[in-house]
């Protein structure tokens, strides 16, 4: 039987320590350590200090672009690509998204909405079941109003479009806790007179069809056609209670 090579005490002790750390014999034999070996490939072009700088800027200024970050790093002596910036942000748990469009609210609007919320904070569910909600909406045939972020121009990721949206329709509709009311297509440009005609021909029949009963409340927003003096007078003559809107 051939003699085996005798291991020195230091190596034997190291093997025992590695085994106690949970490593198998094959792993101990192959790597001879518990820490990770240096990874192959090019080192990260953005230093930890640079990564901290761009993360801080993105958190303080969320609408910062990748080009802004490239310029900042370039001034600091580091040249990188947009892909490197994206990888760094993703590695730190951040990803890009499109800024959402919301109505411009003046301070008075904000205060009015806060007051509305506080005034109705404790309203029971039964009160909201009495409300008939209504609104107008425009529907684009090819949906130009919603941008989508995709990878390049891969055909499966593209959305066919037409100039001017390929046409659109404008609808008025209403609903309550009891169900949906009538849906009316608005032809041409709606003015106050047309709006009152829509209410007469669609709102009141919807209320009867849904059996809203006594004490129901009508809701519409503060569009000028809704708040016009003639419209308010029409609502008053019909004895309709209107939910104050903010």
Coordinates of C-alpha atoms in Angstrom, one line a residue:
X1 CA 0.0 0.0 0.0
X2 CA 1.4 3.4 -1.1
X3 CA 2.2 5.9 1.5
X4 CA 0.0 8.9 1.8
X5 CA 1.3 12.4 2.1
X6 CA 1.3 13.5 5.7
X7 CA -0.4 16.9 6.3
X8 CA 1.1 19.4 8.6
X9 CA -0.9 20.3 11.7
X10 CA -1.8 23.8 10.4
X11 CA -3.5 22.3 7.3
X12 CA -5.3 19.6 9.4
X13 CA -6.6 22.4 11.8
X14 CA -7.8 24.4 8.8
X15 CA -9.7 21.5 7.4
X16 CA -11.3 20.9 10.7
X17 CA -12.3 24.5 11.0
X18 CA -13.8 24.6 7.5
X19 CA -15.7 21.4 8.2
X20 CA -17.2 22.9 11.3
X21 CA -18.2 25.9 9.3
X22 CA -20.5 23.6 7.3
X23 CA -18.4 23.0 4.2
X24 CA -18.2 19.6 2.5
X25 CA -14.9 17.7 1.9
X26 CA -15.0 18.3 -1.9
X27 CA -15.5 22.1 -1.4
X28 CA -12.7 22.2 1.1
X29 CA -10.4 20.3 -1.3
X30 CA -11.3 22.5 -4.3
X31 CA -11.4 26.0 -2.8
X32 CA -9.5 25.7 0.5
X33 CA -11.4 28.7 1.9
X34 CA -14.9 29.8 2.9
X35 CA -14.8 33.2 1.3
X36 CA -15.7 33.9 -2.3
X37 CA -12.9 34.0 -4.9
X38 CA -12.5 37.2 -6.8
X39 CA -15.1 37.2 -9.7
X40 CA -14.0 37.2 -13.3
X41 CA -14.8 40.0 -15.7
X42 CA -14.1 43.7 -15.7
X43 CA -14.5 45.5 -12.4
X44 CA -17.4 47.9 -11.8
X45 CA -16.7 51.2 -13.5
X46 CA -18.7 53.1 -10.8
X47 CA -17.0 53.2 -7.4
X48 CA -19.0 52.8 -4.2
X49 CA -18.6 56.5 -3.7
X50 CA -19.9 57.3 -7.2
X51 CA -22.9 54.9 -6.7
X52 CA -23.8 56.6 -3.4
X53 CA -23.6 60.0 -5.2
X54 CA -26.0 59.0 -8.0
X55 CA -28.4 57.2 -5.6
X56 CA -28.5 60.3 -3.4
X57 CA -29.3 62.5 -6.4
X58 CA -32.0 60.2 -7.7
X59 CA -33.7 60.1 -4.4
X60 CA -33.5 63.8 -3.9
X61 CA -34.5 64.6 -7.5
X62 CA -36.6 61.7 -8.8
X63 CA -37.0 63.2 -12.3
X64 CA -33.2 63.0 -12.9
X65 CA -32.3 61.4 -16.2
X66 CA -29.6 58.9 -17.0
X67 CA -27.8 61.6 -19.0
X68 CA -27.8 63.9 -16.0
X69 CA -26.1 61.2 -14.0
X70 CA -23.6 60.5 -16.8
X71 CA -22.7 64.2 -16.9
X72 CA -22.2 64.3 -13.1
X73 CA -19.9 61.3 -13.1
X74 CA -18.0 62.7 -16.1
X75 CA -17.3 65.9 -14.2
X76 CA -16.0 63.6 -11.4
X77 CA -13.6 61.9 -13.8
X78 CA -15.7 58.7 -14.6
X79 CA -17.1 58.0 -18.0
X80 CA -19.9 55.4 -18.2
X81 CA -22.8 54.5 -20.5
X82 CA -26.5 54.7 -19.9
X83 CA -26.6 50.9 -19.5
X84 CA -24.1 51.1 -16.7
X85 CA -26.2 53.7 -15.0
X86 CA -29.3 51.6 -15.4
X87 CA -27.5 48.5 -14.0
X88 CA -26.3 50.5 -11.0
X89 CA -29.7 51.8 -10.2
X90 CA -31.3 48.4 -10.6
X91 CA -28.7 46.8 -8.4
X92 CA -29.7 49.3 -5.7
X93 CA -33.4 48.6 -6.0
X94 CA -34.4 51.5 -8.2
X95 CA -36.1 51.4 -11.7
X96 CA -37.3 54.0 -14.1
X97 CA -40.9 54.8 -14.8
X98 CA -42.9 57.4 -16.7
X99 CA -44.1 60.4 -14.7
X100 CA -47.9 60.3 -14.3
X101 CA -50.0 63.2 -15.5
X102 CA -52.3 64.6 -12.8
X103 CA -54.5 67.7 -12.7
X104 CA -52.7 70.9 -11.7
X105 CA -54.0 71.7 -8.2
X106 CA -53.8 75.2 -6.8
X107 CA -53.5 75.5 -2.9
X108 CA -57.2 76.4 -2.8
X109 CA -58.0 73.1 -4.6
X110 CA -55.9 71.1 -2.2
X111 CA -57.6 72.8 0.8
X112 CA -61.1 72.2 -0.7
X113 CA -60.4 68.5 -1.3
X114 CA -59.0 68.1 2.2
X115 CA -62.1 69.7 3.6
X116 CA -64.4 67.5 1.5
X117 CA -62.5 64.4 2.8
X118 CA -62.8 65.5 6.5
X119 CA -66.4 66.5 6.1
X120 CA -67.4 63.0 4.9
X121 CA -64.8 61.0 6.9
X122 CA -67.4 59.5 9.2
X123 CA -70.3 59.1 6.7
X124 CA -71.8 55.6 6.9
X125 CA -71.8 53.4 3.9
X126 CA -75.5 53.8 3.4
X127 CA -75.0 57.5 2.6
X128 CA -72.7 56.7 -0.3
X129 CA -75.1 54.1 -1.6
X130 CA -77.5 57.0 -2.3
X131 CA -75.1 58.8 -4.6
X132 CA -75.5 58.6 -8.4
X133 CA -72.0 59.3 -9.8
X134 CA -71.5 60.7 -13.3
X135 CA -68.8 61.9 -15.7
X136 CA -67.7 62.3 -19.3
X137 CA -64.8 60.6 -20.9
X138 CA -63.0 60.5 -24.3
X139 CA -62.0 57.1 -25.7
X140 CA -59.2 57.1 -28.4
X141 CA -59.5 54.3 -31.0
X142 CA -55.7 53.7 -30.8
X143 CA -55.2 54.9 -27.3
X144 CA -52.7 57.7 -27.7
X145 CA -53.2 58.9 -24.1
X146 CA -51.2 56.1 -22.4
X147 CA -47.5 55.8 -23.2
X148 CA -45.9 52.3 -22.8
X149 CA -42.2 51.7 -22.0
X150 CA -40.9 48.7 -24.0
X151 CA -37.6 47.4 -25.3
X152 CA -36.8 49.0 -28.7
X153 CA -38.9 48.4 -31.8
X154 CA -39.5 44.7 -31.5
X155 CA -42.8 44.2 -33.4
X156 CA -44.4 42.3 -30.5
X157 CA -43.7 45.3 -28.3
X158 CA -45.0 48.0 -30.6
X159 CA -48.5 49.5 -30.7
X160 CA -50.0 50.4 -34.1
X161 CA -51.0 54.1 -34.3
X162 CA -52.7 56.4 -36.6
X163 CA -52.5 60.2 -37.0
X164 CA -54.9 62.0 -34.6
X165 CA -55.6 58.7 -32.9
X166 CA -57.7 57.2 -35.7
X167 CA -60.8 58.9 -34.2
X168 CA -62.4 59.0 -30.8
X169 CA -65.8 59.2 -29.1
X170 CA -66.9 61.1 -26.0
X171 CA -69.3 59.4 -23.6
X172 CA -71.4 60.5 -20.7
X173 CA -72.3 57.8 -18.1
X174 CA -73.5 57.3 -14.6
X175 CA -73.6 54.6 -11.9
X176 CA -74.4 54.0 -8.3
X177 CA -74.1 51.2 -5.7
X178 CA -77.2 49.7 -7.3
X179 CA -75.6 49.3 -10.7
X180 CA -74.7 51.2 -13.9
X181 CA -77.0 53.7 -15.5
X182 CA -77.3 54.8 -19.1
X183 CA -74.3 55.4 -21.4
X184 CA -74.7 58.3 -23.8
X185 CA -72.5 59.1 -26.8
X186 CA -71.9 62.9 -27.1
X187 CA -72.1 64.1 -30.7
X188 CA -70.0 67.2 -31.5
X189 CA -69.1 69.8 -28.9
X190 CA -71.1 69.7 -25.7
X191 CA -72.5 72.9 -24.3
X192 CA -74.7 73.7 -21.3
X193 CA -77.9 73.1 -23.2
X194 CA -76.7 69.7 -24.5
X195 CA -75.6 68.7 -21.0
X196 CA -79.0 69.5 -19.5
X197 CA -80.7 67.5 -22.3
X198 CA -78.4 64.5 -21.5
X199 CA -79.4 64.7 -17.9
X200 CA -83.1 64.8 -18.8
X201 CA -82.9 61.9 -21.2
X202 CA -80.4 59.7 -19.3
X203 CA -79.9 60.6 -15.7
X204 CA -83.6 60.6 -14.6
X205 CA -84.4 57.4 -16.5
X206 CA -81.3 55.8 -14.9
X207 CA -82.5 56.8 -11.4
X208 CA -85.9 55.2 -12.0
X209 CA -84.4 52.0 -13.6
X210 CA -82.1 51.5 -10.6
X211 CA -84.9 52.3 -8.1
X212 CA -82.7 54.8 -6.2
X213 CA -85.7 55.8 -4.1
X214 CA -86.2 59.0 -2.2
X215 CA -83.2 61.0 -0.9
X216 CA -80.8 60.1 -3.7
X217 CA -77.9 62.5 -4.4
X218 CA -76.5 63.5 -7.8
X219 CA -72.7 63.9 -8.3
X220 CA -70.9 65.7 -11.1
X221 CA -67.7 67.6 -11.1
X222 CA -67.1 71.4 -11.4
X223 CA -66.9 71.5 -15.2
X224 CA -68.2 75.0 -16.3
X225 CA -71.2 73.4 -18.1
X226 CA -72.1 71.6 -14.8
X227 CA -71.9 74.8 -12.7
X228 CA -73.5 77.1 -15.2
X229 CA -76.4 79.2 -13.8
X230 CA -78.9 77.6 -16.2
X231 CA -77.8 74.1 -15.2
X232 CA -78.1 74.9 -11.5
X233 CA -81.6 76.3 -12.1
X234 CA -82.6 73.2 -14.0
X235 CA -81.4 71.0 -11.1
X236 CA -83.3 73.1 -8.7
X237 CA -86.5 72.9 -10.6
X238 CA -86.2 69.1 -10.8
X239 CA -85.6 69.1 -7.0
X240 CA -82.3 67.3 -7.3
X241 CA -79.9 67.3 -4.4
X242 CA -76.3 67.7 -5.6
X243 CA -73.2 66.5 -3.8
X244 CA -70.9 69.5 -3.2
X245 CA -67.7 68.6 -5.2
X246 CA -64.1 69.8 -4.7

